[in-house]
Amino acid sequence: MEGLSYQANICLLLELEKPLSSYYWITVAEVSAPFVAVIEHTNLIPAEEYGAHLVYLSRYLRPDHKLYTASDARVKEIFLTYLRKIFPEWQDSWVRGSHVYRSAYAQPVATTGYSRKIPAYQTPIPHLYLASMAQIYPEDRGQNFALRNGREVARIAQEFTEMPDVSGMA
Ligand SMILES: Cc1cc2nc3c(=O)[nH]c(=O)nc-3n(C[C@H](O)[C@H](O)[C@H](O)COP(=O)(O)OP(=O)(O)OC[C@H]3O[C@@H](n4cnc5c(N)ncnc54)[C@H](O)[C@@H]3O)c2cc1C
């Protein structure tokens, strides 16, 4: 969306043969750390649902940052090197699989005057409506607000859309 700026995100998802810790979310506030959170998803949803213990390491950054454009192998190397500092008992042999995910438009950045830039639900294209993270302000992006937004847009779209009368059809 023109005129809005976003942070990108890079995530390393690890499939582990054993749990890393008993915590769901560990925030890493150290400036030198390559990621900002260690999230052990299977401390929320049981590992039996996936057949592995799932942990992801997440970092927000600019899409032209050298970490964002680095190869998957390099990202894994950098992230795991730091993970060992947090978990000294870490063994590479615990990793059954790993995946690097990148999202260029992961976090809308609310700059000064943002409330005047929020995109409208209705787009210039007839019958096309927009529900997006950029409209959540002043809340922060989250699935609960995505659902709220989706319901609101569906309600508005219904008001503006003439539904065909199918009551007499077999
Ligand atoms: C790294 C990261 C971590 C997050 N962590 C959390 C968290 O811990 N808790 C939380 O509540 N929220 C979190 N969020 C925010 C949450 O993911 C979003 O707010 C939510 O997913 C938005 O839902 P949505 O349905 O609007 O969009 P999305 O979930 O992005 O769904 C949009 C869908 O449309 C598809 N799509 C896009 N373009 C097209 C096209 N042209 N044609 C067809 N399909 C298309 C996409 O593939 C996608 O499946 C996180 C987001 C990121 C990026």
CSV table of C-alpha atoms and ligand atoms in Angstrom, one decimal:
chain,number,residue,atom,x,y,z
A,1,MET,CA,0.0,0.0,0.0
A,2,GLU,CA,1.5,3.3,-1.1
A,3,GLY,CA,2.6,5.8,1.5
A,4,LEU,CA,2.8,3.1,4.3
A,5,SER,CA,6.1,1.6,5.5
A,6,TYR,CA,6.6,-1.9,6.9
A,7,GLN,CA,9.2,-4.0,8.7
A,8,ALA,CA,10.1,-7.3,7.2
A,9,ASN,CA,10.4,-10.5,9.2
A,10,ILE,CA,12.6,-13.5,9.0
A,11,CYS,CA,11.8,-16.7,11.0
A,12,LEU,CA,13.8,-19.9,11.4
A,13,LEU,CA,11.5,-22.7,12.2
A,14,LEU,CA,13.2,-25.7,13.8
A,15,GLU,CA,11.7,-29.2,14.1
A,16,LEU,CA,13.4,-30.7,17.2
A,17,GLU,CA,13.4,-34.2,18.6
A,18,LYS,CA,13.1,-32.9,22.1
A,19,PRO,CA,11.8,-29.8,23.9
A,20,LEU,CA,14.1,-26.8,24.1
A,21,SER,CA,12.6,-25.3,27.3
A,22,SER,CA,9.3,-25.3,29.2
A,23,TYR,CA,8.4,-21.7,28.0
A,24,TYR,CA,6.2,-20.7,25.1
A,25,TRP,CA,7.8,-17.3,24.5
A,26,ILE,CA,11.2,-16.0,25.4
A,27,THR,CA,11.9,-12.4,24.4
A,28,VAL,CA,15.6,-11.7,23.6
A,29,ALA,CA,16.3,-8.0,24.3
A,30,GLU,CA,20.1,-8.2,23.8
A,31,VAL,CA,21.0,-5.8,21.0
A,32,SER,CA,23.7,-8.1,19.5
A,33,ALA,CA,21.2,-11.0,19.2
A,34,PRO,CA,20.2,-11.9,15.6
A,35,PHE,CA,16.6,-12.6,16.7
A,36,VAL,CA,14.2,-11.1,19.2
A,37,ALA,CA,12.2,-14.1,20.3
A,38,VAL,CA,12.5,-17.8,20.9
A,39,ILE,CA,8.9,-19.2,20.5
A,40,GLU,CA,8.3,-22.8,21.4
A,41,HIS,CA,5.0,-23.4,19.6
A,42,THR,CA,4.7,-26.9,21.0
A,43,ASN,CA,4.6,-25.6,24.6
A,44,LEU,CA,1.2,-24.1,23.4
A,45,ILE,CA,-0.1,-26.9,21.1
A,46,PRO,CA,1.2,-30.4,22.0
A,47,ALA,CA,4.1,-31.8,19.9
A,48,GLU,CA,2.0,-34.9,19.2
A,49,GLU,CA,-0.1,-32.8,16.8
A,50,TYR,CA,3.1,-32.2,14.7
A,51,GLY,CA,5.3,-35.2,15.3
A,52,ALA,CA,8.1,-32.9,16.4
A,53,HIS,CA,8.9,-30.1,18.9
A,54,LEU,CA,8.5,-26.8,17.0
A,55,VAL,CA,10.6,-23.7,17.9
A,56,TYR,CA,10.8,-20.6,15.8
A,57,LEU,CA,13.3,-17.7,16.1
A,58,SER,CA,12.0,-14.5,14.8
A,59,ARG,CA,13.5,-11.2,13.8
A,60,TYR,CA,12.0,-7.9,12.4
A,61,LEU,CA,14.3,-5.9,10.1
A,62,ARG,CA,14.4,-3.9,6.9
A,63,PRO,CA,14.0,-6.0,3.7
A,64,ASP,CA,17.4,-4.7,2.5
A,65,HIS,CA,19.1,-5.9,5.7
A,66,LYS,CA,22.0,-8.3,5.0
A,67,LEU,CA,20.4,-10.9,7.2
A,68,TYR,CA,17.1,-10.8,5.3
A,69,THR,CA,19.0,-11.3,2.0
A,70,ALA,CA,21.4,-13.9,3.3
A,71,SER,CA,21.1,-17.6,2.2
A,72,ASP,CA,18.9,-19.9,4.3
A,73,ALA,CA,22.0,-21.8,5.3
A,74,ARG,CA,23.7,-18.6,6.6
A,75,VAL,CA,20.6,-17.5,8.5
A,76,LYS,CA,20.5,-20.9,10.2
A,77,GLU,CA,24.2,-20.7,11.1
A,78,ILE,CA,23.9,-17.2,12.6
A,79,PHE,CA,20.7,-18.0,14.5
A,80,LEU,CA,22.0,-21.3,15.9
A,81,THR,CA,25.3,-19.8,16.9
A,82,TYR,CA,23.4,-17.4,19.1
A,83,LEU,CA,20.9,-20.0,20.3
A,84,ARG,CA,23.8,-21.9,21.9
A,85,LYS,CA,24.5,-18.9,24.1
A,86,ILE,CA,21.0,-19.1,25.5
A,87,PHE,CA,20.9,-22.9,25.7
A,88,PRO,CA,24.5,-24.0,26.4
A,89,GLU,CA,23.4,-27.7,26.3
A,90,TRP,CA,22.1,-27.2,22.7
A,91,GLN,CA,23.1,-30.0,20.3
A,92,ASP,CA,22.8,-29.7,16.5
A,93,SER,CA,21.8,-33.4,16.4
A,94,TRP,CA,18.4,-32.4,18.0
A,95,VAL,CA,17.4,-30.7,14.7
A,96,ARG,CA,15.2,-33.0,12.5
A,97,GLY,CA,14.3,-30.2,10.0
A,98,SER,CA,14.6,-26.5,9.6
A,99,HIS,CA,12.9,-23.9,7.4
A,100,VAL,CA,13.6,-20.2,6.8
A,101,TYR,CA,10.5,-18.0,6.1
A,102,ARG,CA,10.7,-14.4,5.0
A,103,SER,CA,7.8,-11.9,4.9
A,104,ALA,CA,8.5,-8.5,3.4
A,105,TYR,CA,5.4,-6.8,4.8
A,106,ALA,CA,5.2,-8.3,8.3
A,107,GLN,CA,4.7,-5.3,10.5
A,108,PRO,CA,3.1,-1.9,9.5
A,109,VAL,CA,5.2,0.9,11.0
A,110,ALA,CA,3.0,3.6,12.6
A,111,THR,CA,4.7,6.9,11.7
A,112,THR,CA,3.6,10.4,12.8
A,113,GLY,CA,0.1,11.2,11.5
A,114,TYR,CA,-0.6,7.5,10.8
A,115,SER,CA,-4.2,7.8,11.7
A,116,ARG,CA,-4.7,9.9,8.6
A,117,LYS,CA,-3.0,7.3,6.4
A,118,ILE,CA,-5.1,4.3,7.4
A,119,PRO,CA,-6.4,2.7,4.2
A,120,ALA,CA,-10.2,2.6,3.8
A,121,TYR,CA,-12.1,-0.7,3.8
A,122,GLN,CA,-13.7,0.2,0.4
A,123,THR,CA,-11.2,0.3,-2.5
A,124,PRO,CA,-11.6,2.3,-5.7
A,125,ILE,CA,-12.5,-1.1,-7.4
A,126,PRO,CA,-16.3,-1.9,-7.1
A,127,HIS,CA,-17.0,-4.9,-4.9
A,128,LEU,CA,-13.4,-5.2,-3.8
A,129,TYR,CA,-12.9,-4.5,0.0
A,130,LEU,CA,-9.7,-4.4,2.0
A,131,ALA,CA,-9.1,-5.9,5.5
A,132,SER,CA,-5.4,-5.7,6.4
A,133,MET,CA,-2.9,-5.3,9.3
A,134,ALA,CA,-2.4,-1.6,8.2
A,135,GLN,CA,-5.9,-0.8,9.5
A,136,ILE,CA,-5.5,-2.2,13.0
A,137,TYR,CA,-4.0,1.1,14.5
A,138,PRO,CA,-3.9,2.1,17.3
A,139,GLU,CA,-3.8,-1.6,18.3
A,140,ASP,CA,-0.9,-3.7,17.3
A,141,ARG,CA,-1.2,-6.4,14.6
A,142,GLY,CA,-2.7,-9.7,15.9
A,143,GLN,CA,-5.0,-12.5,14.9
A,144,ASN,CA,-7.8,-11.3,17.2
A,145,PHE,CA,-7.8,-7.9,15.4
A,146,ALA,CA,-7.6,-9.6,12.0
A,147,LEU,CA,-10.8,-11.5,12.9
A,148,ARG,CA,-12.5,-8.3,14.1
A,149,ASN,CA,-11.5,-6.5,10.9
A,150,GLY,CA,-12.6,-9.3,8.7
A,151,ARG,CA,-16.1,-9.3,10.3
A,152,GLU,CA,-16.4,-5.6,10.0
A,153,VAL,CA,-15.4,-5.6,6.3
A,154,ALA,CA,-17.8,-8.5,5.6
A,155,ARG,CA,-20.6,-6.4,7.3
A,156,ILE,CA,-19.8,-3.3,5.2
A,157,ALA,CA,-19.5,-5.4,2.0
A,158,GLN,CA,-22.9,-6.9,2.6
A,159,GLU,CA,-24.5,-3.5,3.0
A,160,PHE,CA,-23.0,-2.3,-0.2
A,161,THR,CA,-23.5,-5.5,-2.3
A,162,GLU,CA,-26.8,-6.3,-3.8
A,163,MET,CA,-27.3,-10.0,-3.1
A,164,PRO,CA,-29.2,-11.8,-5.9
A,165,ASP,CA,-32.6,-13.1,-4.8
A,166,VAL,CA,-32.3,-16.8,-5.0
A,167,SER,CA,-35.3,-17.6,-2.7
A,168,GLY,CA,-37.5,-18.9,-5.6
A,169,MET,CA,-34.8,-21.1,-7.2
A,170,ALA,CA,-35.0,-24.8,-6.8
B,1,LIG,C1,6.2,-13.0,12.0
B,1,LIG,C2,4.9,-12.8,12.5
B,1,LIG,C3,4.5,-13.1,13.8
B,1,LIG,C4,3.2,-12.9,14.3
B,1,LIG,N1,2.9,-13.3,15.5
B,1,LIG,C5,1.7,-13.2,16.0
B,1,LIG,C6,1.3,-13.7,17.3
B,1,LIG,O1,2.1,-14.2,18.0
B,1,LIG,N2,0.0,-13.5,17.6
B,1,LIG,C7,-0.9,-12.9,16.9
B,1,LIG,O2,-2.1,-12.7,17.3
B,1,LIG,N3,-0.6,-12.4,15.6
B,1,LIG,C8,0.7,-12.5,15.2
B,1,LIG,N4,1.0,-12.1,13.9
B,1,LIG,C9,0.0,-11.3,13.2
B,1,LIG,C10,-1.0,-12.2,12.5
B,1,LIG,O3,-0.3,-13.2,11.8
B,1,LIG,C11,-1.8,-11.3,11.5
B,1,LIG,O4,-2.4,-10.2,12.2
B,1,LIG,C12,-2.9,-12.2,10.8
B,1,LIG,O5,-2.4,-13.4,10.3
B,1,LIG,C13,-3.6,-11.3,9.8
B,1,LIG,O6,-4.6,-12.1,9.2
B,1,LIG,P1,-5.1,-11.9,7.7
B,1,LIG,O7,-6.1,-13.0,7.5
B,1,LIG,O8,-5.6,-10.5,7.6
B,1,LIG,O9,-3.8,-12.0,6.8
B,1,LIG,P2,-2.9,-13.3,6.5
B,1,LIG,O10,-2.9,-14.2,7.7
B,1,LIG,O11,-1.6,-12.7,6.0
B,1,LIG,O12,-3.7,-14.0,5.3
B,1,LIG,C14,-3.7,-13.5,4.0
B,1,LIG,C15,-3.8,-14.6,3.1
B,1,LIG,O13,-4.0,-14.2,1.8
B,1,LIG,C16,-3.2,-14.9,0.9
B,1,LIG,N5,-3.0,-14.0,-0.3
B,1,LIG,C17,-2.3,-12.8,-0.4
B,1,LIG,N6,-2.4,-12.3,-1.6
B,1,LIG,C18,-3.1,-13.2,-2.3
B,1,LIG,C19,-3.6,-13.2,-3.7
B,1,LIG,N7,-3.3,-12.2,-4.5
B,1,LIG,N8,-4.3,-14.2,-4.0
B,1,LIG,C20,-4.7,-15.2,-3.2
B,1,LIG,N9,-4.3,-15.3,-1.9
B,1,LIG,C21,-3.5,-14.3,-1.5
B,1,LIG,C22,-1.9,-15.1,1.7
B,1,LIG,O14,-1.1,-16.2,1.1
B,1,LIG,C23,-2.5,-15.4,3.0
B,1,LIG,O15,-2.7,-16.8,3.2
B,1,LIG,C24,2.3,-12.3,13.4
B,1,LIG,C25,2.6,-11.9,12.1
B,1,LIG,C26,3.9,-12.1,11.7
B,1,LIG,C27,4.3,-11.7,10.3
